[in-house]
């Protein structure tokens, strides 16, 4: 009888460990899937940037430095391999695009150009989608981190090498992006 109770307790503990491990794996996979969604949006963003730059070049030939920063940031983002590298590269690209937006204020004819307007609309749509998938990624990361750091799943997480993951953060650019736009007439 004692042997049956010990075996039953062991089976329950093993099932509990397997259940926690499987939950952690599902949360990790959910986070990776969420980043894959970001990757899709970033790829579209990267594909549109050369078109935007070429359109702007026709109007802003002397703004070469700004355009080169955008292209270099795009190329760096494309070559990033890990999630952390991609997050850092995307932050640099966002900063470069912000500089381009400021430069464009000096070109009223460009802002009326149909090609530019269409590209600007597509990029704005992509930025909204990126915002949405970043929020989803951060939510998935938060769920994984909570599971990894809370008791008793933290014991299983440590045993199997799960670790706290990085959120998609705008870093230094957060202050700039949170400022209200300046409207001048």
Coordinates of N, CA, C and O in Angstrom, one line a residue:
X1 N 0.8 -1.2 0.0 CA 0.0 0.0 0.0 C 0.9 1.3 0.0 O 0.6 2.2 -0.7
X2 N 1.9 1.3 0.8 CA 2.8 2.4 0.9 C 3.5 2.6 -0.5 O 3.7 3.8 -0.9
X3 N 3.8 1.6 -1.1 CA 4.5 1.6 -2.4 C 3.6 2.3 -3.5 O 4.0 3.1 -4.3
X4 N 2.3 1.9 -3.4 CA 1.3 2.5 -4.3 C 1.2 4.0 -4.1 O 1.1 4.8 -5.0
X5 N 1.1 4.4 -2.8 CA 1.0 5.8 -2.5 C 2.3 6.6 -3.0 O 2.2 7.7 -3.6
X6 N 3.4 6.0 -2.8 CA 4.7 6.7 -3.3 C 4.7 6.8 -4.8 O 5.1 7.8 -5.3
X7 N 4.3 5.7 -5.5 CA 4.3 5.7 -6.9 C 3.3 6.8 -7.4 O 3.5 7.5 -8.4
X8 N 2.1 6.8 -6.8 CA 1.1 7.8 -7.1 C 1.6 9.2 -7.0 O 1.4 10.1 -7.8
X9 N 2.3 9.5 -5.9 CA 2.8 10.8 -5.6 C 3.9 11.1 -6.7 O 3.9 12.3 -7.2
X10 N 4.7 10.2 -7.0 CA 5.8 10.4 -8.0 C 5.1 10.7 -9.4 O 5.6 11.6 -10.1
X11 N 4.1 10.0 -9.7 CA 3.4 10.2 -11.0 C 2.8 11.6 -11.0 O 2.9 12.3 -12.0
X12 N 2.2 12.0 -9.9 CA 1.6 13.3 -9.8 C 2.6 14.4 -10.0 O 2.5 15.4 -10.7
X13 N 3.8 14.2 -9.3 CA 4.9 15.2 -9.4 C 5.4 15.2 -10.9 O 5.6 16.3 -11.4
X14 N 5.6 14.1 -11.5 CA 6.1 14.0 -12.9 C 5.1 14.7 -13.8 O 5.5 15.5 -14.7
X15 N 3.8 14.4 -13.7 CA 2.8 15.1 -14.5 C 2.8 16.6 -14.3 O 2.6 17.3 -15.2
X16 N 3.0 17.0 -13.0 CA 3.0 18.4 -12.7 C 4.2 19.1 -13.4 O 4.1 20.2 -14.0
X17 N 5.4 18.5 -13.3 CA 6.6 19.0 -13.9 C 6.4 19.1 -15.5 O 6.7 20.1 -16.1
X18 N 5.9 18.0 -16.0 CA 5.7 18.0 -17.5 C 4.7 19.1 -17.9 O 4.9 19.8 -18.9
X19 N 3.6 19.3 -17.1 CA 2.6 20.3 -17.4 C 3.3 21.7 -17.4 O 3.0 22.5 -18.3
X20 N 4.1 22.0 -16.3 CA 4.7 23.3 -16.2 C 5.7 23.5 -17.4 O 5.8 24.6 -18.0
X21 N 6.5 22.4 -17.7 CA 7.4 22.5 -18.8 C 6.7 22.8 -20.1 O 7.1 23.7 -20.8
X22 N 5.6 22.1 -20.4 CA 4.9 22.3 -21.6 C 4.3 23.7 -21.6 O 4.3 24.3 -22.7
X23 N 3.9 24.2 -20.5 CA 3.3 25.6 -20.5 C 4.4 26.6 -20.8 O 4.2 27.6 -21.6
X24 N 5.6 26.4 -20.3 CA 6.7 27.3 -20.6 C 7.1 27.2 -22.1 O 7.4 28.2 -22.7
X25 N 7.1 26.0 -22.7 CA 7.4 25.9 -24.1 C 6.4 26.6 -24.9 O 6.7 27.3 -25.9
X26 N 5.1 26.4 -24.6 CA 4.1 27.1 -25.3 C 4.2 28.6 -25.3 O 4.0 29.3 -26.3
X27 N 4.5 29.1 -24.1 CA 4.7 30.6 -23.9 C 5.9 31.1 -24.7 O 5.9 32.1 -25.4
X28 N 7.0 30.3 -24.7 CA 8.2 30.7 -25.5 C 7.9 30.7 -27.0 O 8.2 31.6 -27.7
X29 N 7.2 29.6 -27.4 CA 6.8 29.6 -28.9 C 5.8 30.7 -29.2 O 5.9 31.2 -30.3
X30 N 4.9 31.1 -28.3 CA 4.0 32.2 -28.6 C 4.8 33.5 -28.8 O 4.5 34.3 -29.7
X31 N 5.8 33.7 -27.9 CA 6.7 34.9 -28.1 C 7.4 34.9 -29.4 O 7.5 35.9 -30.1
X32 N 8.0 33.7 -29.8 CA 8.7 33.6 -31.0 C 7.8 33.9 -32.2 O 8.1 34.5 -33.2
X33 N 6.5 33.4 -32.1 CA 5.6 33.6 -33.2 C 5.2 35.1 -33.2 O 5.0 35.6 -34.3
X34 N 5.1 35.7 -32.1 CA 4.8 37.1 -32.1 C 5.9 37.9 -32.7 O 5.6 38.9 -33.5
X35 N 7.1 37.5 -32.5 CA 8.2 38.2 -33.1 C 8.3 38.0 -34.6 O 8.6 38.8 -35.4
X36 N 7.8 36.8 -35.1 CA 7.7 36.5 -36.5 C 6.7 37.5 -37.1 O 7.0 37.9 -38.3
X37 N 5.7 37.8 -36.4 CA 4.7 38.8 -37.0 C 5.4 40.2 -37.1 O 5.2 40.9 -38.1
X38 N 6.2 40.5 -36.2 CA 7.0 41.8 -36.3 C 7.9 41.7 -37.5 O 8.0 42.7 -38.3
X39 N 8.6 40.6 -37.6 CA 9.5 40.4 -38.8 C 8.8 40.6 -40.1 O 9.4 41.2 -41.0
X40 N 7.6 40.1 -40.2 CA 6.8 40.3 -41.5 C 6.6 41.8 -41.7 O 6.8 42.3 -42.9
X41 N 6.1 42.5 -40.7 CA 5.9 43.9 -40.9 C 7.2 44.7 -41.2 O 7.2 45.6 -42.0
X42 N 8.3 44.3 -40.5 CA 9.5 45.0 -40.7 C 10.0 44.7 -42.1 O 10.5 45.6 -42.8
X43 N 9.8 43.5 -42.7 CA 10.2 43.2 -44.1 C 9.5 44.1 -45.0 O 10.1 44.7 -45.9
X44 N 8.2 44.3 -44.8 CA 7.4 45.2 -45.7 C 7.9 46.6 -45.5 O 8.1 47.4 -46.5
X45 N 8.3 47.0 -44.3 CA 8.8 48.4 -44.1 C 10.1 48.5 -44.8 O 10.3 49.5 -45.5
X46 N 11.0 47.5 -44.7 CA 12.3 47.6 -45.4 C 12.1 47.7 -46.9 O 12.9 48.3 -47.6
X47 N 11.1 47.0 -47.4 CA 10.9 47.0 -48.9 C 10.4 48.4 -49.4 O 10.6 48.8 -50.5
X48 N 9.6 49.1 -48.5 CA 9.1 50.4 -48.9 C 10.1 51.5 -48.8 O 10.0 52.5 -49.5
X49 N 11.0 51.3 -47.9 CA 12.0 52.4 -47.7 C 12.8 52.8 -48.9 O 12.9 54.0 -49.2
X50 N 13.3 51.9 -49.7 CA 14.0 52.3 -50.9 C 13.1 53.1 -51.9 O 13.6 54.1 -52.5
X51 N 11.8 52.8 -52.0 CA 10.9 53.5 -52.8 C 10.7 54.9 -52.3 O 10.7 55.9 -53.1
X52 N 10.6 55.0 -51.0 CA 10.4 56.3 -50.4 C 11.6 57.2 -50.6 O 11.5 58.4 -51.0
X53 N 12.8 56.6 -50.4 CA 14.1 57.3 -50.5 C 14.2 57.8 -52.0 O 14.6 59.0 -52.2
X54 N 13.9 57.0 -52.9 CA 14.1 57.3 -54.4 C 13.1 58.5 -54.7 O 13.5 59.4 -55.5
X55 N 11.9 58.4 -54.2 CA 11.0 59.5 -54.4 C 11.5 60.8 -53.8 O 11.4 61.9 -54.5
X56 N 12.0 60.7 -52.6 CA 12.5 61.9 -51.9 C 13.7 62.5 -52.6 O 13.9 63.7 -52.7
X57 N 14.6 61.6 -53.2 CA 15.8 62.0 -53.8 C 15.5 63.0 -54.9 O 16.3 63.9 -55.1
X58 N 14.5 62.8 -55.7 CA 14.2 63.7 -56.8 C 13.9 65.1 -56.3 O 14.2 66.1 -57.0
X59 N 13.4 65.3 -55.1 CA 13.1 66.6 -54.5 C 14.2 67.1 -53.6 O 14.4 68.3 -53.5
X60 N 14.9 66.2 -52.9 CA 15.8 66.7 -51.9 C 17.2 66.1 -52.1 O 17.8 65.5 -51.3
X61 N 17.7 66.4 -53.3 CA 19.1 65.9 -53.7 C 20.1 66.3 -52.7 O 21.1 65.6 -52.4
X62 N 20.0 67.5 -52.1 CA 21.1 68.0 -51.2 C 20.9 67.4 -49.8 O 21.8 67.7 -48.9
X63 N 19.9 66.7 -49.5 CA 19.7 66.1 -48.2 C 20.3 64.6 -48.2 O 19.7 63.7 -47.6
X64 N 21.4 64.5 -48.8 CA 22.0 63.2 -49.0 C 22.3 62.5 -47.7 O 22.1 61.3 -47.5
X65 N 22.8 63.2 -46.7 CA 23.2 62.6 -45.4 C 22.0 61.9 -44.7 O 22.1 60.8 -44.2
X66 N 20.9 62.6 -44.7 CA 19.7 62.1 -44.1 C 19.2 60.8 -44.8 O 18.9 59.8 -44.2
X67 N 19.2 60.8 -46.1 CA 18.8 59.7 -46.9 C 19.8 58.5 -46.7 O 19.3 57.4 -46.6
X68 N 21.1 58.8 -46.6 CA 22.0 57.7 -46.4 C 21.8 57.1 -45.0 O 22.0 55.9 -44.9
X69 N 21.5 57.9 -44.0 CA 21.3 57.4 -42.7 C 20.1 56.4 -42.7 O 20.1 55.3 -42.1
X70 N 19.0 56.7 -43.4 CA 17.9 55.9 -43.5 C 18.3 54.5 -44.2 O 17.9 53.5 -43.7
X71 N 19.0 54.6 -45.3 CA 19.4 53.4 -46.1 C 20.3 52.6 -45.2 O 20.2 51.3 -45.1
X72 N 21.3 53.2 -44.5 CA 22.2 52.4 -43.7 C 21.5 51.8 -42.5 O 21.8 50.6 -42.2
X73 N 20.5 52.5 -41.9 CA 19.8 51.9 -40.8 C 18.9 50.7 -41.4 O 18.8 49.7 -40.7
X74 N 18.3 50.9 -42.6 CA 17.6 49.8 -43.2 C 18.5 48.6 -43.4 O 18.1 47.5 -43.1
X75 N 19.6 48.8 -44.0 CA 20.5 47.7 -44.3 C 21.0 47.0 -43.0 O 21.1 45.8 -42.9
X76 N 21.2 47.8 -41.9 CA 21.6 47.2 -40.6 C 20.5 46.4 -40.1 O 20.7 45.3 -39.5
X77 N 19.3 46.8 -40.2 CA 18.1 46.1 -39.7 C 17.9 44.8 -40.5 O 17.6 43.8 -39.9
X78 N 18.1 44.8 -41.8 CA 18.0 43.6 -42.6 C 19.0 42.5 -42.2 O 18.7 41.3 -42.1
X79 N 20.2 43.0 -41.9 CA 21.3 42.0 -41.5 C 21.3 41.5 -40.1 O 22.0 40.6 -39.7
X80 N 20.4 42.1 -39.2 CA 20.3 41.7 -37.8 C 19.8 40.2 -37.8 O 18.9 39.9 -38.5
X81 N 20.4 39.5 -36.9 CA 20.0 38.0 -36.8 C 19.2 37.7 -35.6 O 18.2 37.0 -35.7
X82 N 19.6 38.1 -34.4 CA 18.8 37.7 -33.2 C 17.7 38.7 -32.9 O 17.7 39.8 -33.5
X83 N 16.8 38.3 -32.0 CA 15.7 39.2 -31.7 C 16.2 40.5 -31.1 O 15.8 41.6 -31.5
X84 N 17.2 40.4 -30.2 CA 17.8 41.6 -29.6 C 18.4 42.5 -30.6 O 18.3 43.8 -30.6
X85 N 19.2 41.9 -31.6 CA 19.8 42.7 -32.6 C 18.7 43.4 -33.5 O 18.9 44.6 -33.9
X86 N 17.7 42.7 -33.8 CA 16.6 43.2 -34.6 C 15.9 44.4 -33.9 O 15.5 45.4 -34.5
X87 N 15.7 44.3 -32.6 CA 15.1 45.3 -31.8 C 16.0 46.6 -31.9 O 15.5 47.7 -32.1
X88 N 17.3 46.4 -31.6 CA 18.2 47.6 -31.7 C 18.2 48.2 -33.0 O 18.2 49.4 -33.2
X89 N 18.3 47.3 -34.1 CA 18.4 47.9 -35.5 C 17.1 48.6 -35.8 O 17.1 49.6 -36.5
X90 N 15.9 48.1 -35.4 CA 14.7 48.7 -35.7 C 14.6 50.1 -35.0 O 14.1 51.0 -35.5
X91 N 15.1 50.2 -33.8 CA 15.2 51.5 -33.1 C 16.0 52.5 -33.9 O 15.6 53.7 -34.0
X92 N 17.1 52.0 -34.4 CA 18.0 52.9 -35.2 C 17.2 53.4 -36.5 O 17.3 54.5 -36.9
X93 N 16.5 52.4 -37.1 CA 15.7 52.8 -38.3 C 14.6 53.8 -38.0 O 14.4 54.7 -38.7
X94 N 13.9 53.6 -36.9 CA 12.9 54.5 -36.5 C 13.4 55.9 -36.3 O 12.8 56.9 -36.7
X95 N 14.6 56.0 -35.7 CA 15.2 57.3 -35.5 C 15.6 57.9 -36.8 O 15.4 59.1 -37.0
X96 N 16.1 57.1 -37.7 CA 16.5 57.7 -39.1 C 15.3 58.1 -39.8 O 15.3 59.2 -40.5
X97 N 14.2 57.4 -39.7 CA 12.9 57.8 -40.4 C 12.4 59.1 -39.8 O 11.8 59.9 -40.5
X98 N 12.5 59.2 -38.5 CA 12.1 60.5 -37.8 C 12.9 61.6 -38.4 O 12.3 62.7 -38.6
X99 N 14.2 61.5 -38.6 CA 15.0 62.5 -39.2 C 14.5 62.8 -40.6 O 14.5 64.0 -41.0
X100 N 14.1 61.8 -41.3 CA 13.6 62.0 -42.7 C 12.3 62.8 -42.7 O 12.1 63.7 -43.5
X101 N 11.4 62.5 -41.7 CA 10.2 63.2 -41.6 C 10.4 64.7 -41.4 O 9.7 65.6 -42.0
X102 N 11.4 65.0 -40.5 CA 11.7 66.4 -40.2 C 12.2 67.1 -41.5 O 11.9 68.2 -41.8
X103 N 13.1 66.4 -42.3 CA 13.7 67.0 -43.5 C 12.6 67.3 -44.5 O 12.6 68.2 -45.2
X104 N 11.6 66.4 -44.6 CA 10.5 66.5 -45.6 C 9.7 67.8 -45.4 O 9.1 68.3 -46.3
X105 N 9.7 68.3 -44.2 CA 8.9 69.5 -43.9 C 9.3 70.7 -44.8 O 8.6 71.6 -45.1
X106 N 10.6 70.7 -45.3 CA 11.1 71.7 -46.1 C 10.7 71.6 -47.6 O 11.0 72.5 -48.4
X107 N 10.0 70.6 -47.9 CA 9.6 70.4 -49.4 C 8.1 70.2 -49.6 O 7.6 69.2 -49.7
X108 N 7.4 71.4 -49.7 CA 6.0 71.3 -49.8 C 5.6 70.7 -51.2 O 4.5 70.0 -51.2
X109 N 6.4 70.8 -52.2 CA 6.0 70.2 -53.5 C 6.0 68.6 -53.4 O 5.2 67.9 -53.9
X110 N 7.0 68.1 -52.6 CA 7.1 66.7 -52.4 C 5.9 66.2 -51.7 O 5.3 65.1 -52.0
X111 N 5.4 66.9 -50.7 CA 4.3 66.5 -49.9 C 3.0 66.4 -50.7 O 2.1 65.8 -50.3
X112 N 3.0 67.1 -51.9 CA 1.8 67.0 -52.7 C 2.0 66.0 -53.8 O 1.0 65.7 -54.6
X113 N 3.1 65.4 -54.0 CA 3.4 64.4 -55.0 C 2.6 63.1 -54.8 O 2.6 62.6 -53.6
X114 N 1.9 62.6 -55.8 CA 1.1 61.4 -55.6 C 1.8 60.2 -55.2 O 1.4 59.4 -54.3
X115 N 3.0 59.9 -55.8 CA 3.8 58.8 -55.4 C 4.2 58.9 -53.9 O 4.1 57.9 -53.2
X116 N 4.6 60.1 -53.5 CA 5.0 60.3 -52.1 C 3.9 60.1 -51.2 O 4.0 59.4 -50.2
X117 N 2.7 60.6 -51.6 CA 1.5 60.5 -50.7 C 1.1 59.0 -50.5 O 0.8 58.6 -49.4
X118 N 1.2 58.3 -51.6 CA 0.8 56.9 -51.5 C 1.9 56.1 -50.6 O 1.5 55.3 -49.8
X119 N 3.1 56.4 -50.8 CA 4.2 55.7 -50.0 C 4.0 56.1 -48.6 O 4.1 55.3 -47.7
X120 N 3.7 57.4 -48.3 CA 3.6 57.9 -47.0 C 2.4 57.2 -46.3 O 2.5 56.8 -45.1
X121 N 1.3 57.0 -47.1 CA 0.1 56.3 -46.5 C 0.5 54.8 -46.2 O 0.1 54.3 -45.2
X122 N 1.2 54.2 -47.1 CA 1.5 52.8 -46.9 C 2.4 52.6 -45.7 O 2.3 51.7 -44.9
X123 N 3.4 53.5 -45.5 CA 4.3 53.5 -44.4 C 3.5 53.8 -43.1 O 3.8 53.1 -42.1
X124 N 2.6 54.7 -43.1 CA 1.8 55.0 -41.9 C 1.0 53.8 -41.5 O 0.9 53.4 -40.3
X125 N 0.4 53.1 -42.5 CA -0.3 51.9 -42.2 C 0.6 50.8 -41.6 O 0.2 50.1 -40.7
X126 N 1.8 50.7 -42.2 CA 2.7 49.7 -41.7 C 3.2 50.0 -40.3 O 3.3 49.1 -39.4
X127 N 3.4 51.3 -40.0 CA 3.8 51.7 -38.7 C 2.7 51.4 -37.7 O 3.0 51.0 -36.5
X128 N 1.4 51.6 -38.1 CA 0.3 51.2 -37.2 C 0.3 49.7 -36.9 O 0.1 49.2 -35.8
X129 N 0.5 48.9 -38.0 CA 0.5 47.5 -37.8 C 1.7 47.0 -37.0 O 1.6 46.1 -36.1
X130 N 2.9 47.7 -37.2 CA 4.1 47.4 -36.4 C 3.8 47.7 -34.9 O 4.2 46.9 -34.0
X131 N 3.1 48.8 -34.6 CA 2.8 49.1 -33.3 C 1.9 48.0 -32.6 O 2.2 47.6 -31.5
X132 N 1.0 47.6 -33.4 CA 0.1 46.5 -32.9 C 0.8 45.2 -32.6 O 0.7 44.6 -31.5
X133 N 1.7 44.8 -33.6 CA 2.4 43.5 -33.3 C 3.4 43.6 -32.3 O 3.7 42.7 -31.6
X134 N 4.0 44.8 -32.1 CA 4.9 45.0 -31.0 C 4.2 44.9 -29.6 O 4.8 44.3 -28.7
X135 N 3.0 45.4 -29.5 CA 2.3 45.3 -28.3 C 2.0 43.8 -28.0 O 2.1 43.4 -26.9
X136 N 1.6 43.1 -29.1 CA 1.3 41.7 -28.9 C 2.6 40.9 -28.5 O 2.6 40.1 -27.6
X137 N 3.7 41.3 -29.1 CA 5.0 40.6 -28.8 C 5.3 40.9 -27.3 O 5.7 40.0 -26.6
X138 N 5.2 42.2 -26.9 CA 5.5 42.5 -25.5 C 4.5 41.8 -24.5 O 4.9 41.4 -23.4
X139 N 3.3 41.6 -24.9 CA 2.3 40.9 -24.1 C 2.8 39.4 -24.0 O 2.8 38.8 -22.9
X140 N 3.2 38.8 -25.1 CA 3.6 37.4 -25.1 C 4.9 37.3 -24.2 O 5.1 36.3 -23.5
X141 N 5.8 38.3 -24.4 CA 7.0 38.3 -23.6 C 6.7 38.4 -22.1 O 7.3 37.7 -21.3
X142 N 5.8 39.3 -21.8 CA 5.4 39.4 -20.3 C 4.8 38.1 -19.8 O 5.2 37.7 -18.7
X143 N 4.0 37.4 -20.5 CA 3.5 36.2 -20.1 C 4.6 35.2 -19.8 O 4.6 34.5 -18.8
X144 N 5.5 35.1 -20.8 CA 6.6 34.1 -20.6 C 7.5 34.5 -19.4 O 7.8 33.7 -18.6
X145 N 7.8 35.8 -19.3 CA 8.6 36.2 -18.1 C 7.9 36.0 -16.8 O 8.6 35.6 -15.8
X146 N 6.6 36.2 -16.8 CA 5.9 36.0 -15.5 C 6.0 34.5 -15.2 O 6.2 34.2 -14.0
X147 N 5.8 33.6 -16.1 CA 5.8 32.2 -15.9 C 7.2 31.8 -15.4 O 7.4 30.9 -14.6
X148 N 8.2 32.4 -16.0 CA 9.6 32.0 -15.7 C 10.0 32.5 -14.3 O 10.8 31.9 -13.6
X149 N 9.4 33.6 -13.9 CA 9.9 34.2 -12.6 C 9.0 33.9 -11.4 O 9.3 34.2 -10.3
X150 N 7.8 33.3 -11.6 CA 6.9 33.1 -10.5 C 7.1 31.6 -10.0 O 7.4 30.7 -10.8
X151 N 6.8 31.5 -8.8 CA 6.9 30.1 -8.1 C 5.6 29.4 -8.4 O 4.5 30.0 -8.4
X152 N 5.6 28.2 -8.7 CA 6.7 27.2 -8.7 C 7.3 26.9 -10.1 O 8.3 26.2 -10.2
X153 N 6.8 27.6 -11.1 CA 7.3 27.4 -12.4 C 8.7 27.8 -12.6 O 9.4 27.4 -13.5
X154 N 9.1 28.8 -11.8 CA 10.5 29.2 -11.9 C 11.5 28.1 -11.6 O 12.6 28.1 -12.1
X155 N 11.2 27.2 -10.8 CA 12.0 26.0 -10.5 C 12.2 25.2 -11.8 O 13.3 24.9 -12.2
X156 N 11.1 24.9 -12.5 CA 11.2 24.2 -13.7 C 11.9 25.0 -14.8 O 12.7 24.4 -15.5
X157 N 11.6 26.3 -14.8 CA 12.3 27.1 -15.8 C 13.8 27.1 -15.6 O 14.6 27.0 -16.6
X158 N 14.3 27.2 -14.4 CA 15.7 27.2 -14.1 C 16.3 25.8 -14.5 O 17.4 25.7 -15.0
X159 N 15.6 24.8 -14.2 CA 16.1 23.4 -14.5 C 16.3 23.2 -16.0 O 17.2 22.5 -16.4
X160 N 15.4 23.8 -16.8 CA 15.4 23.5 -18.2 C 16.0 24.7 -19.0 O 15.9 24.8 -20.3
X161 N 16.6 25.7 -18.4 CA 17.3 26.7 -19.1 C 16.5 27.9 -19.6 O 16.9 28.6 -20.5
X162 N 15.3 28.0 -19.2 CA 14.5 29.2 -19.6 C 15.0 30.4 -18.9 O 15.4 30.3 -17.7
X163 N 15.0 31.5 -19.5 CA 15.5 32.8 -18.9 C 14.6 33.9 -19.3 O 13.8 33.9 -20.3
X164 N 14.7 35.0 -18.5 CA 13.9 36.2 -18.8 C 14.2 36.8 -20.1 O 15.4 36.9 -20.5
X165 N 13.2 37.1 -20.9 CA 13.4 37.6 -22.3 C 13.2 39.2 -22.3 O 12.6 39.7 -21.4
X166 N 13.8 39.8 -23.3 CA 13.7 41.2 -23.5 C 12.4 41.7 -24.2 O 12.0 41.0 -25.1
X167 N 11.9 42.7 -23.7 CA 10.7 43.4 -24.3 C 11.2 44.2 -25.5 O 12.3 44.5 -25.6
X168 N 10.2 44.5 -26.4 CA 10.5 45.4 -27.5 C 10.3 46.8 -27.0 O 9.2 47.2 -26.8
X169 N 11.4 47.5 -26.8 CA 11.4 48.8 -26.2 C 12.0 49.8 -27.1 O 13.0 49.5 -27.8
X170 N 11.4 51.0 -27.2 CA 11.9 52.0 -28.0 C 13.2 52.7 -27.5 O 13.8 53.5 -28.2
X171 N 13.5 52.4 -26.2 CA 14.8 52.9 -25.7 C 14.8 54.4 -25.6 O 13.9 55.1 -25.2
X172 N 15.9 55.0 -26.1 CA 16.2 56.4 -26.1 C 15.2 57.2 -26.9 O 15.0 58.4 -26.6
X173 N 14.6 56.6 -27.9 CA 13.7 57.3 -28.7 C 12.3 57.5 -28.1 O 11.5 58.3 -28.7
X174 N 12.0 56.9 -27.0 CA 10.7 57.0 -26.4 C 10.3 58.4 -26.1 O 9.2 58.9 -26.5
X175 N 11.2 59.2 -25.6 CA 10.9 60.6 -25.3 C 10.6 61.4 -26.5 O 9.6 62.2 -26.5
X176 N 11.3 61.2 -27.6 CA 11.1 61.9 -28.8 C 9.7 61.5 -29.4 O 9.0 62.4 -29.9
X177 N 9.4 60.3 -29.4 CA 8.2 59.8 -30.0 C 6.9 60.2 -29.2 O 5.8 60.2 -29.7
X178 N 7.1 60.4 -27.9 CA 6.0 60.7 -27.0 C 5.7 62.2 -27.0 O 4.6 62.6 -26.5
X179 N 6.6 63.0 -27.6 CA 6.3 64.5 -27.7 C 5.2 64.7 -28.7 O 5.1 64.1 -29.7
X180 N 4.3 65.7 -28.4 CA 3.3 66.1 -29.3 C 3.9 66.7 -30.6 O 4.9 67.5 -30.4
X181 N 3.3 66.4 -31.7 CA 3.9 67.1 -32.9 C 3.7 68.6 -32.9 O 2.7 69.1 -32.4
X182 N 4.6 69.3 -33.5 CA 4.5 70.8 -33.5 C 3.9 71.2 -34.8 O 4.3 70.7 -35.9
X183 N 2.8 71.9 -34.7 CA 2.1 72.3 -35.9 C 2.3 73.8 -36.2 O 2.1 74.6 -35.3
X184 N 2.8 74.1 -37.4 CA 3.1 75.5 -37.7 C 2.4 75.9 -39.0 O 2.3 75.1 -39.9
X185 N 2.0 77.1 -39.0 CA 1.3 77.7 -40.3 C 2.1 78.8 -40.8 O 2.8 79.5 -40.1

